[in-house]
Short mmCIF file of C-alpha atoms in Angstrom, two decimals:
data_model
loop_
_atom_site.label_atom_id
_atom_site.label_comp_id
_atom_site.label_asym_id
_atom_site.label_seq_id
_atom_site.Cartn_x
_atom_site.Cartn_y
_atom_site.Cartn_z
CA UNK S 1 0.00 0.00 0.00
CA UNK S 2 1.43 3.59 -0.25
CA UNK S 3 2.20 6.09 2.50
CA UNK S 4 -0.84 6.57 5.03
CA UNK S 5 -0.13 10.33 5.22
CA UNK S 6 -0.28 12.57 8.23
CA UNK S 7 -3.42 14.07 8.54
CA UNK S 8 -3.30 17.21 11.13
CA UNK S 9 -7.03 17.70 13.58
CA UNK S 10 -9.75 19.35 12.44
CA UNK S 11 -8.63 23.19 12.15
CA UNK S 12 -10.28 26.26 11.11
CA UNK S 13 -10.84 27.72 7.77
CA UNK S 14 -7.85 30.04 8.20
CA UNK S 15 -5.28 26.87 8.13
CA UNK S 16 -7.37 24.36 6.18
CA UNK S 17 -5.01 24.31 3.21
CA UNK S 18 -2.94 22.49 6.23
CA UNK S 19 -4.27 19.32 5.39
CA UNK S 20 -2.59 17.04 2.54
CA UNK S 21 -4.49 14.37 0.64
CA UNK S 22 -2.90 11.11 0.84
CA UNK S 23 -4.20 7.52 0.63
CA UNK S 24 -6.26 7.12 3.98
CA UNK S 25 -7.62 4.17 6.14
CA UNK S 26 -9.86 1.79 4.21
CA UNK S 27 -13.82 2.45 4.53
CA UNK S 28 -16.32 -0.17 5.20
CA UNK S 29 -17.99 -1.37 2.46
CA UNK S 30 -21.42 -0.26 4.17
CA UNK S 31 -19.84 3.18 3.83
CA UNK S 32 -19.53 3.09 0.12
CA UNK S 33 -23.28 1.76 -0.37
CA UNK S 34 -24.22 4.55 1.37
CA UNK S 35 -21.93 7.63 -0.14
CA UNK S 36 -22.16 9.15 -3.36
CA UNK S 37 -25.18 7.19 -4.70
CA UNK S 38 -22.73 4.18 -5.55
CA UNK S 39 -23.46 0.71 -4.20
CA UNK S 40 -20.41 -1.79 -2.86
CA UNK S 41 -19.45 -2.32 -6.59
CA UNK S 42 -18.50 1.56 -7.38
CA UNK S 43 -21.11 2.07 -9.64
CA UNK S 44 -22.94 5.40 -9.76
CA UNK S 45 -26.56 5.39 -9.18
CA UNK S 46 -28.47 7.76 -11.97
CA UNK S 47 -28.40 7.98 -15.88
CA UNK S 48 -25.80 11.02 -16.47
CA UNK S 49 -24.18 11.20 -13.70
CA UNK S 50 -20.18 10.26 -13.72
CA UNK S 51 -19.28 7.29 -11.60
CA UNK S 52 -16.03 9.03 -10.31
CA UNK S 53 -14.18 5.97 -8.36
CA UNK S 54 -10.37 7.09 -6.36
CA UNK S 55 -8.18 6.17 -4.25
CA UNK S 56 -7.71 10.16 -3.09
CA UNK S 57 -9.44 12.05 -0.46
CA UNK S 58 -10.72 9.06 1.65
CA UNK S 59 -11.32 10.84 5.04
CA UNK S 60 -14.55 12.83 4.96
CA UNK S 61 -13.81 16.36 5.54
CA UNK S 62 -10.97 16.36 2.51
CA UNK S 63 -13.77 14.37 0.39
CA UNK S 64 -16.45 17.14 1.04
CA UNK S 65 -14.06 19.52 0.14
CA UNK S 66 -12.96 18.03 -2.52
CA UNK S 67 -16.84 17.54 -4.19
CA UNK S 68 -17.40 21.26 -3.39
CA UNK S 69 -14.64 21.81 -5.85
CA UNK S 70 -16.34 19.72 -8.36
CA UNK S 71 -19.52 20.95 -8.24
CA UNK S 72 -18.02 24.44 -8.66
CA UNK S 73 -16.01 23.75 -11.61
CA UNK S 74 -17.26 20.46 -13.04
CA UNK S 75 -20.67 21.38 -15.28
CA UNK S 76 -22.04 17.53 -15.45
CA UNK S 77 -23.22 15.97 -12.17
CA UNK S 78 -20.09 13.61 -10.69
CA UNK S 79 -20.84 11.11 -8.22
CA UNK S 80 -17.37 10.68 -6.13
CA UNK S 81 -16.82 7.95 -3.89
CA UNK S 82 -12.97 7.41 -2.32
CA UNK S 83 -11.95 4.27 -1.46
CA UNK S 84 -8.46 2.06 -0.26
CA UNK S 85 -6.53 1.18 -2.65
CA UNK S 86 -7.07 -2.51 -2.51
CA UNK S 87 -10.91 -1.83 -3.13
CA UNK S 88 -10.46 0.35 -5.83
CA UNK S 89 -7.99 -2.31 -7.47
CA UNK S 90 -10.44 -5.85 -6.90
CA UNK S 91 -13.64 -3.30 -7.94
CA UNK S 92 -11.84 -2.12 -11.29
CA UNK S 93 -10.84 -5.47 -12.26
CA UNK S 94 -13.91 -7.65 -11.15
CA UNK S 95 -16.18 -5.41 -12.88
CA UNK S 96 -14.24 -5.55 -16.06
CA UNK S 97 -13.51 -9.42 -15.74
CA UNK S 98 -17.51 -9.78 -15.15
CA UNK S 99 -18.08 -7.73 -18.69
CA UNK S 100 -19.95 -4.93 -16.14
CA UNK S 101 -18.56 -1.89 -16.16
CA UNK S 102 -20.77 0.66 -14.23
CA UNK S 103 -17.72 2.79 -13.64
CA UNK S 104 -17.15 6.08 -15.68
CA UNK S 105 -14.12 7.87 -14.10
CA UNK S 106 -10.42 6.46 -12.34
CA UNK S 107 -8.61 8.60 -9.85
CA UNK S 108 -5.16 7.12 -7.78
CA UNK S 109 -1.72 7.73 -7.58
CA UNK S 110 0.64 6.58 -10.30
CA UNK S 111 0.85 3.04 -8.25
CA UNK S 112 -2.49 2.48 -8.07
CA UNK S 113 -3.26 2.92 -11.73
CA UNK S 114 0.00 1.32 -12.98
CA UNK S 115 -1.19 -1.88 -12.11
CA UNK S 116 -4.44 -1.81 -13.92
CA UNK S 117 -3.05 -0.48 -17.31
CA UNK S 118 -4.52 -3.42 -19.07
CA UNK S 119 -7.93 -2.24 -18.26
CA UNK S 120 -7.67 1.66 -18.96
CA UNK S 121 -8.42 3.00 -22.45
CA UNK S 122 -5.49 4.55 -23.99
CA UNK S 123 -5.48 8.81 -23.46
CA UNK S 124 -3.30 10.07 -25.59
CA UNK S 125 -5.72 12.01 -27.49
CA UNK S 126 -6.70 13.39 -24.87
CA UNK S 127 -3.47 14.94 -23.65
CA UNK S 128 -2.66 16.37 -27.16
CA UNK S 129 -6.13 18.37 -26.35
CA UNK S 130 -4.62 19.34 -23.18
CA UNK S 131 -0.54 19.97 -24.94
CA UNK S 132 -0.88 23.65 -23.83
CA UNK S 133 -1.16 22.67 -20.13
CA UNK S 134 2.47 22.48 -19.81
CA UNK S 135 2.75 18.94 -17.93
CA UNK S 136 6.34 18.12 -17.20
CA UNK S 137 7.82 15.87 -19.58
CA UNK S 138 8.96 13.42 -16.32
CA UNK S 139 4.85 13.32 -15.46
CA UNK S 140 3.88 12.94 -19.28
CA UNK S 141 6.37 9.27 -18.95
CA UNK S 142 4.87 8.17 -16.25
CA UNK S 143 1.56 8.30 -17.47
CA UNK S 144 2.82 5.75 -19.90
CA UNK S 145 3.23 3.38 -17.66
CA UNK S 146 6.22 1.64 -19.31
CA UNK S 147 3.90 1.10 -22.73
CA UNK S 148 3.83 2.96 -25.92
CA UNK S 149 0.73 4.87 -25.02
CA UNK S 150 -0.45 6.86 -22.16
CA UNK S 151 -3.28 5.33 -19.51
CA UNK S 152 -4.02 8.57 -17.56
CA UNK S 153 -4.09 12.12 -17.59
CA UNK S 154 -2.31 13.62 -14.98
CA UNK S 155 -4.46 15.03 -12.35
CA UNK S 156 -2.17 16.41 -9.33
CA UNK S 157 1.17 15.91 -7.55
CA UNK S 158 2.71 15.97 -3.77
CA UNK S 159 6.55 15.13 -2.70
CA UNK S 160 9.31 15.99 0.33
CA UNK S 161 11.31 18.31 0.94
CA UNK S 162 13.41 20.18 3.13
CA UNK S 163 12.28 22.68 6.25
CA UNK S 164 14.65 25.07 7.47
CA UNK S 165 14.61 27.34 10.46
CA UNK S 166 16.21 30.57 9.32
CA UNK S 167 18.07 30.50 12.80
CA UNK S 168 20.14 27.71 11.10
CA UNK S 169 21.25 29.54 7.99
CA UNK S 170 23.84 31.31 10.24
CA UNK S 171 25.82 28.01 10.16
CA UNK S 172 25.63 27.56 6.70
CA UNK S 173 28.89 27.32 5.20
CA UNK S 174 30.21 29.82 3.19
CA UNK S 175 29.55 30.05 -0.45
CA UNK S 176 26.62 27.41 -0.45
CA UNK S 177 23.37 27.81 -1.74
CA UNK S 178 21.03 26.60 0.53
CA UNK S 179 18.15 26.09 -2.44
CA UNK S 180 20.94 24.32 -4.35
CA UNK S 181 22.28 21.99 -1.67
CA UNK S 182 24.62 18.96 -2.44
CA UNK S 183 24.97 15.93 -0.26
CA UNK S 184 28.45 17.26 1.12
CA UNK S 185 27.43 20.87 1.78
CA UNK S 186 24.01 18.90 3.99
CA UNK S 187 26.45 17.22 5.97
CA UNK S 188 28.57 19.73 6.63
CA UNK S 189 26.23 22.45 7.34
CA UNK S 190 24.75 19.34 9.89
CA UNK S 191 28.15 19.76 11.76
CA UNK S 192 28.81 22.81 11.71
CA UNK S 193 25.16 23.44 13.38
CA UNK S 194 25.55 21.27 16.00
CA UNK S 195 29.00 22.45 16.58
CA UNK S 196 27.74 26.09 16.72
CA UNK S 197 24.10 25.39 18.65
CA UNK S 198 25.93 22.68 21.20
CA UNK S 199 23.31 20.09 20.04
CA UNK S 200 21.95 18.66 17.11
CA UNK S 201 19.50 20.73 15.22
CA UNK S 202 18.78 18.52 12.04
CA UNK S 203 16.32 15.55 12.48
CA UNK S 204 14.53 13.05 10.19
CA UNK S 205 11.35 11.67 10.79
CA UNK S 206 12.82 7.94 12.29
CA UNK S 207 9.88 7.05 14.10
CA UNK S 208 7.49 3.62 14.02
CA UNK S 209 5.31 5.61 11.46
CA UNK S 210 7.75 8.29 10.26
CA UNK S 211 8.64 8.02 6.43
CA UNK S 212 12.34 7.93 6.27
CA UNK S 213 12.46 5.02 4.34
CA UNK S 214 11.21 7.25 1.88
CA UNK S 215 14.38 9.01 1.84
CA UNK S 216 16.25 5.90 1.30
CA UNK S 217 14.14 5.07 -1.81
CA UNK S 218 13.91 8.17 -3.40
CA UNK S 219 16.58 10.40 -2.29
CA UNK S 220 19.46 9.33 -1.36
CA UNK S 221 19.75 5.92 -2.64
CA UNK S 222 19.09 7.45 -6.91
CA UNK S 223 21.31 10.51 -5.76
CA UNK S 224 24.30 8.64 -5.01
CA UNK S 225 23.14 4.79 -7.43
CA UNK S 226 20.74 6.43 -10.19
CA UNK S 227 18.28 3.70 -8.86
CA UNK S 228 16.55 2.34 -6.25
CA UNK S 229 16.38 -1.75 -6.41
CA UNK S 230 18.27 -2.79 -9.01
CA UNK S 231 21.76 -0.47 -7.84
CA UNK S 232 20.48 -1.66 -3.71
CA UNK S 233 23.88 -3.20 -2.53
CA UNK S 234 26.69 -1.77 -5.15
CA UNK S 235 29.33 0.34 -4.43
CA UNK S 236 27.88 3.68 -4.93
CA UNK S 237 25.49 2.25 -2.73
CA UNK S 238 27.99 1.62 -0.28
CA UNK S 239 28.98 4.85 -0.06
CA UNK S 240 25.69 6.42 -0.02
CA UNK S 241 24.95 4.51 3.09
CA UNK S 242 28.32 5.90 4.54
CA UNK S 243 27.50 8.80 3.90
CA UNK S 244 23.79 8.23 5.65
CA UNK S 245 25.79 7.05 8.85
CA UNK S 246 27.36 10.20 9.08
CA UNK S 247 24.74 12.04 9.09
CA UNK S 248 22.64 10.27 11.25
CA UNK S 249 25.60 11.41 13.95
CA UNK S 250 25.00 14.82 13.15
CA UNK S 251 21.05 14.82 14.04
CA UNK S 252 19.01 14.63 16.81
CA UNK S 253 19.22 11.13 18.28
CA UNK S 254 15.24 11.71 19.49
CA UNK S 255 14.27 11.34 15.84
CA UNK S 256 13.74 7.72 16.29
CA UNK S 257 10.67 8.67 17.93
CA UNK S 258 9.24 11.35 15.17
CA UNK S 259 6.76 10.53 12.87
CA UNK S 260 6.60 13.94 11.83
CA UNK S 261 8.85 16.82 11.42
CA UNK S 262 6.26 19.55 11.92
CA UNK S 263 6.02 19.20 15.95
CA UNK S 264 9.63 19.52 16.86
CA UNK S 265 10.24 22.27 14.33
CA UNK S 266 7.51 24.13 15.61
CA UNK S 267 8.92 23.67 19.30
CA UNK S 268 12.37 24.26 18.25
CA UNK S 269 14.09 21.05 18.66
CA UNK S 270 15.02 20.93 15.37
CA UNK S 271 15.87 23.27 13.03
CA UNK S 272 16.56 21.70 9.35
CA UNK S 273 14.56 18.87 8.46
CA UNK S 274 12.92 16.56 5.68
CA UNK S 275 9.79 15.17 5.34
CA UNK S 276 6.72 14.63 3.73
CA UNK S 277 5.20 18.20 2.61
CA UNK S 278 1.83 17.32 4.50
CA UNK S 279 4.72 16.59 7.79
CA UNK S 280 6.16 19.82 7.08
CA UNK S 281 3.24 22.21 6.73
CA UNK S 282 2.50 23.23 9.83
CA UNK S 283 5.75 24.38 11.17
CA UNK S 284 5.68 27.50 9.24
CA UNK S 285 1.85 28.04 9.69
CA UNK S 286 2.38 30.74 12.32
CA UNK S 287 5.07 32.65 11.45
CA UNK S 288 6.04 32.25 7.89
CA UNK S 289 8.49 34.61 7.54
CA UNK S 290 10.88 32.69 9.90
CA UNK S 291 11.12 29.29 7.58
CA UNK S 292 12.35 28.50 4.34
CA UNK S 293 11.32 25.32 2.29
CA UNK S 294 14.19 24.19 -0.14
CA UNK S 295 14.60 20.88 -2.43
CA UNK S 296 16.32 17.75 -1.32
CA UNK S 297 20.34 18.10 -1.92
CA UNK S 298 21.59 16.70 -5.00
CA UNK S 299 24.61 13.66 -5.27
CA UNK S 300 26.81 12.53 -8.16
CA UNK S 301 24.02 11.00 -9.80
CA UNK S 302 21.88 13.91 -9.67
CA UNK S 303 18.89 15.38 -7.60
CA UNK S 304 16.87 12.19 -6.76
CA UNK S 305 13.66 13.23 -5.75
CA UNK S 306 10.23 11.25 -4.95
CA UNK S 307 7.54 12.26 -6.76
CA UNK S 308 3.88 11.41 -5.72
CA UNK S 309 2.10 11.99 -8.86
CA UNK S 310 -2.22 10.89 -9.33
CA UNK S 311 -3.71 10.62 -12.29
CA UNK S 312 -7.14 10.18 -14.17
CA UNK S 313 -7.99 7.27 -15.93
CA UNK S 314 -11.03 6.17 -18.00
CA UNK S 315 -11.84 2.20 -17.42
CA UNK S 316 -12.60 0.23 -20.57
CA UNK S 317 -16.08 0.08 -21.79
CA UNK S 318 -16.70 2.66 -18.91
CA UNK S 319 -19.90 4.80 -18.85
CA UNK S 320 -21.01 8.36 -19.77
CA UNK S 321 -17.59 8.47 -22.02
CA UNK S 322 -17.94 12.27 -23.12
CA UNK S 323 -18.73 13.15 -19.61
CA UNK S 324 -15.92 12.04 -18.18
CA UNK S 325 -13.72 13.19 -20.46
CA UNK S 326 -15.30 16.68 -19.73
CA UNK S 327 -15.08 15.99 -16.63
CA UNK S 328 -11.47 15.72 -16.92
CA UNK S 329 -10.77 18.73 -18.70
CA UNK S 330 -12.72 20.50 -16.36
CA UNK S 331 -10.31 19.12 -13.65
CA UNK S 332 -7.24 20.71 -15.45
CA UNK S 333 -8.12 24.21 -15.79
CA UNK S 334 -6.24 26.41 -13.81
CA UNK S 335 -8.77 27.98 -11.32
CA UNK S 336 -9.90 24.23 -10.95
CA UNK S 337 -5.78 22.91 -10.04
CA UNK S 338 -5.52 26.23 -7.73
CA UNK S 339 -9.02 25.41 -5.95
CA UNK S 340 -7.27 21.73 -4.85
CA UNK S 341 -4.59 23.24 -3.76
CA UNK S 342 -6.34 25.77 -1.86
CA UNK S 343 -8.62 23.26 -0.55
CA UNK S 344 -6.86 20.07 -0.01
CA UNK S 345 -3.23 21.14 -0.78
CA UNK S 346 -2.08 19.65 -3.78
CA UNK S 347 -0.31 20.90 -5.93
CA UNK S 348 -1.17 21.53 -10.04
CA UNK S 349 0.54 19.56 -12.25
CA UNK S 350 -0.33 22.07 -14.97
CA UNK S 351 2.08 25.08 -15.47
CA UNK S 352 0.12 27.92 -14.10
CA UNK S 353 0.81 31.00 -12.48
CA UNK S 354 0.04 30.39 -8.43
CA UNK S 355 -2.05 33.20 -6.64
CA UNK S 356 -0.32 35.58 -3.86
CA UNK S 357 -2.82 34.96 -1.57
CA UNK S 358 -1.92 31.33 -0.81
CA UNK S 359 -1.02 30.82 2.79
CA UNK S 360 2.44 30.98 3.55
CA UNK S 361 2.95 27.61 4.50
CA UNK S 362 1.76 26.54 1.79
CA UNK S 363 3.34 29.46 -0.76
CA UNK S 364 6.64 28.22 0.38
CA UNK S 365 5.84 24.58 -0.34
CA UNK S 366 5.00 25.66 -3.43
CA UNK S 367 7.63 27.50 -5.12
CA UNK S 368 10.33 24.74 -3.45
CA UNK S 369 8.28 21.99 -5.14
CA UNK S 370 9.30 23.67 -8.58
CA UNK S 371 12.07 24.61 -7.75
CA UNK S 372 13.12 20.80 -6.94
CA UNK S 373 11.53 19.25 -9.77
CA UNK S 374 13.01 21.47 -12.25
CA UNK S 375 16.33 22.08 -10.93
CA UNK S 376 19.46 20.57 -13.28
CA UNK S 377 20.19 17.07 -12.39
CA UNK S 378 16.35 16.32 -11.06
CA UNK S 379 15.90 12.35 -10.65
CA UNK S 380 12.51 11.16 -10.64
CA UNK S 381 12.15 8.55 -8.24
CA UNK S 382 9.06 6.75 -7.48
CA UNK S 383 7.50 4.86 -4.44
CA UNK S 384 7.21 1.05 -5.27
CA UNK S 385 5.12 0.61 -8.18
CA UNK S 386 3.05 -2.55 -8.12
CA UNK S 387 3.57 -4.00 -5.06
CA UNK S 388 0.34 -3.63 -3.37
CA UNK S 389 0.73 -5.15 -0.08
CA UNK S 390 3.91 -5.65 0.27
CA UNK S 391 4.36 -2.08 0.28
CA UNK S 392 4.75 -2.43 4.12
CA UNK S 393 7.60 -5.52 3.22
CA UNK S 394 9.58 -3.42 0.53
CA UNK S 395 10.03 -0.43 2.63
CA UNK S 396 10.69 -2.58 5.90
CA UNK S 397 14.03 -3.54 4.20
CA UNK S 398 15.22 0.07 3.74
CA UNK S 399 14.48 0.86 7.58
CA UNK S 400 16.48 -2.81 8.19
CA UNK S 401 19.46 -0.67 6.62
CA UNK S 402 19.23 2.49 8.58
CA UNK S 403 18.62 0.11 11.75
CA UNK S 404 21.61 -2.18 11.36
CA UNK S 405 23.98 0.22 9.78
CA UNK S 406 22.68 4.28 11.43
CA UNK S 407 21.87 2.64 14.75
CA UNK S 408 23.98 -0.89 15.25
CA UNK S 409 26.79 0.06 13.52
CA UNK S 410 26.90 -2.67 11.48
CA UNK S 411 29.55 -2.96 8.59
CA UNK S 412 27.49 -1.44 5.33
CA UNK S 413 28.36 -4.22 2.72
CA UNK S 414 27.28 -7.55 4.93
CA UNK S 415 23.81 -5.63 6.06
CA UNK S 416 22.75 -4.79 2.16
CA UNK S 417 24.09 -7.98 1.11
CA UNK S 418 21.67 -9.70 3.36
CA UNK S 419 18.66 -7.31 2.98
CA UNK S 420 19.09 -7.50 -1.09
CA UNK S 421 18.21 -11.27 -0.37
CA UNK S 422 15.36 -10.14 1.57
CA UNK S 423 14.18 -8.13 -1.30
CA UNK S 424 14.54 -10.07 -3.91
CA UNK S 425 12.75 -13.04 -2.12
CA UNK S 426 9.53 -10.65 -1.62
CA UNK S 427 10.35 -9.05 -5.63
CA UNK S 428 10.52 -12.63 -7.06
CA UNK S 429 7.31 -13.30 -5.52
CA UNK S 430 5.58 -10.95 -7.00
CA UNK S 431 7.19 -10.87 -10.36
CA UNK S 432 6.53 -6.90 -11.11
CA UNK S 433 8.73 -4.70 -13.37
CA UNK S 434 11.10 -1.70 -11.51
CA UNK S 435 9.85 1.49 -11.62
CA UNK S 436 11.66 5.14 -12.33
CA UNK S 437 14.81 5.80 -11.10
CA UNK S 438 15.07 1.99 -12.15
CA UNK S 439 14.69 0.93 -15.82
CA UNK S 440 10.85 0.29 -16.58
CA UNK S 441 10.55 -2.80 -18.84
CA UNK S 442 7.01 -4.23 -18.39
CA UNK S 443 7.02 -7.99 -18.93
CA UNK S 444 10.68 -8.04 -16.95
CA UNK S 445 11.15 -8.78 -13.93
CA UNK S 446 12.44 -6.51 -10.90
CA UNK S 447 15.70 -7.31 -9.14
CA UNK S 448 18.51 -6.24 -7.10
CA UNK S 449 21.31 -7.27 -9.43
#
């Protein structure tokens, strides 16, 4: 499954753009029978009316947000029902295995439609409608899936990056850019800081549910490898964990108990962190003008980066075609992308010119989000791609590494020698191709080599 995202309390209108959609918990298939006019199969109740099935906005405030924002921009009646990812994956496929499609209209992340390619209608014409929308040309490959032809349009996009307390800039080190950071200049600034401040200031979120193995995955391991499975225990990998262990000596030991960064850099105990921009948003919320968000640092391979892209996707012999298609070009007009973001804070994966009255958490997440994925060297990376549940097994064996090597001290080489094992056992099980940084070949098989 993918990341179950921090979701702040309910807060007032002020700070709503606080909350970030993210897969939630699953809903109870009582719940769906009785939400949205859809029954336990996903299919939309009424003639007209687009069955609108996703895996996005699952907890109910975001969700009636997020149909306020259809039925102000969207001109045909949509009937949205979220779900968990493994009951949008079982409904897709049983209904188009049974030769029943009552769906009209697919929303998930890039993992969640990946796996179903087989069973979405090819979009392509679609997107050369929407060419002047200015969709990156990393996003525009993904939405191929690893085929010839594209299975979704692009829909809306979320990543990580890095928080910083302006209190830490004065250990900086001279002549770096802190919005163009490299590996070395991280770890030094890291010392220098806790040189300067007499204790650590830079954390990671370590903790039973933080998402540092995210880091591993997407940043570190494609900065210093250019993957993330296949390159798992060579030498550059090696070093990057090296490199990891070193840092990990320069941060705040009490990270192992953070699951997200916003709390202690809110109360101060740390200064520079990364996370998860729905982890990060709230530090900033009440003084803005104290924090700066900046992208991930970059390594010899370039800036790895993890990218959590959704798309739309129109099923195979799916209902109310031309509504759904309007329906999706509805969803990327600008005031439409701008309205999500407002509302449930993602971001547009359009190019379009953000408003000056976002709030400043959020305006800072905003303009380091481009600035990351369009900086020289960017490495899309991706979370696992096809694993479904084993999600929760893949990214165990990344926190095995920061455990045995970060917090045993175990020799680097022996620990990914035996966790590549690990992997591959779970990988050869499930017989999936890699996905981006790793070379995407659909009918091969994923590996650590």
């Amino acid at each position: 499954m993918t990341d179950s995202y921090f979701r702040p309390p309910p807060i007032g209108p002020s700070r709503r753009s606080m909350l970030l959609a993210g897969l939630g918990t699953a809903l109870s298939l009582p719940f769906l029978s009785a939400c949205s006019g859809f029954d336990t199969s996903g299919a939309a109740a009424g003639a007209g009316s687009v069955g609108f099935l996703s895996t996005q906005f699952t907890p109910v405030e975001e969700k009636q947000r997020y149909e306020a924002v259809l039925k102000k921009f969207v001109k045909v009646p949509v009937a949205y029902n979220s779900v968990a990812n493994n009951v949008f994956a079982s409904t897709v496929q049983s209904q188009e295995e049974s030769g029943n499609v009552r769906l009209s209209l697919l929303g998930g992340l890039h993992g969640d439609l990946a796996p179903l390619s087989k069973s979405l209608d090819d979009v392509d014409y679609l997107l050369r409608d929407l060419a002047g929308s200015g969709f990156s040309k990393d996003i525009l490959e993904l939405a191929k899936v690893g085929g010839p032809t594209s299975k979704y349009v692009p829909w809306m996009q979320a990543t990580y990056l890095v928080a910083v307390n302006k209190k830490a800039l004065e250990w900086l080190p001279s002549g770096v850019d802190v919005n163009d950071l490299r590996y070395e200049d991280y770890l030094a600034w890291a010392k220098a800081a806790k040189k300067g401040a007499g204790r650590p200031v830079f954390g990671m979120p370590a903790g039973p549910k933080g998402l540092h193995h995210r880091f591993y995955q997407g940043f570190l391991l494609p900065s210093f490898t250019g993957g993330q499975i296949t390159t798992f225990r060579n030498p550059d990998a090696v070093t990057a964990w090296n490199y990891m262990r070193e840092l990990w000596d320069n941060m705040v030991p009490a990270s192992t108990n953070y699951d997200a960064m916003q709390e202690p850099l809110a109360r101060g105990e740390v200064l520079v962190a990364w996370d998860h921009v729905a982890r990060l948003v709230g530090a900033p919320a009440a003084k803005p003008e104290d924090w700066l968000m900046v992208p991930a640092p970059r390594g010899p391979k370039g800036r790895g980066y993890m990218l959590i892209v959704a798309g739309l996707a129109l099923p195979k012999g799916g209902l109310e075609r031309e509504r759904s298609e309007q329906v999706i070009r509805s969803l990327m007009e600008p005031p439409t992308q701008i309205e999500t973001l407002r509302k449930n804070a993602f971001f547009p994966v359009i190019q379009t010119e953000l408003p000056t009255d976002l709030a400043g958490a959020i305006a800072l997440e905003a303009a380091a989000v481009r600035r990351q994925q369009r900086s020289p060297g960017a490495l899309l990376a991706l979370p696992p791609v096809g694993v479904g549940a084993k999600d929760g097994e893949v990214s165990q064996i990344f926190k095995n590494c920061f455990q045995e090597i970060c917090l045993n001290g175990s020799p680097v080489q022996p620990v990914l020698d035996q966790q590549a094992t690990q992997l591959n056992t779970i990988l050869k099980a499930l017989a999936v191709p890699c996905w981006a940084p790793d070379p995407v070949s659909p009918g091969t098989k994923c590996e650590v080599a």
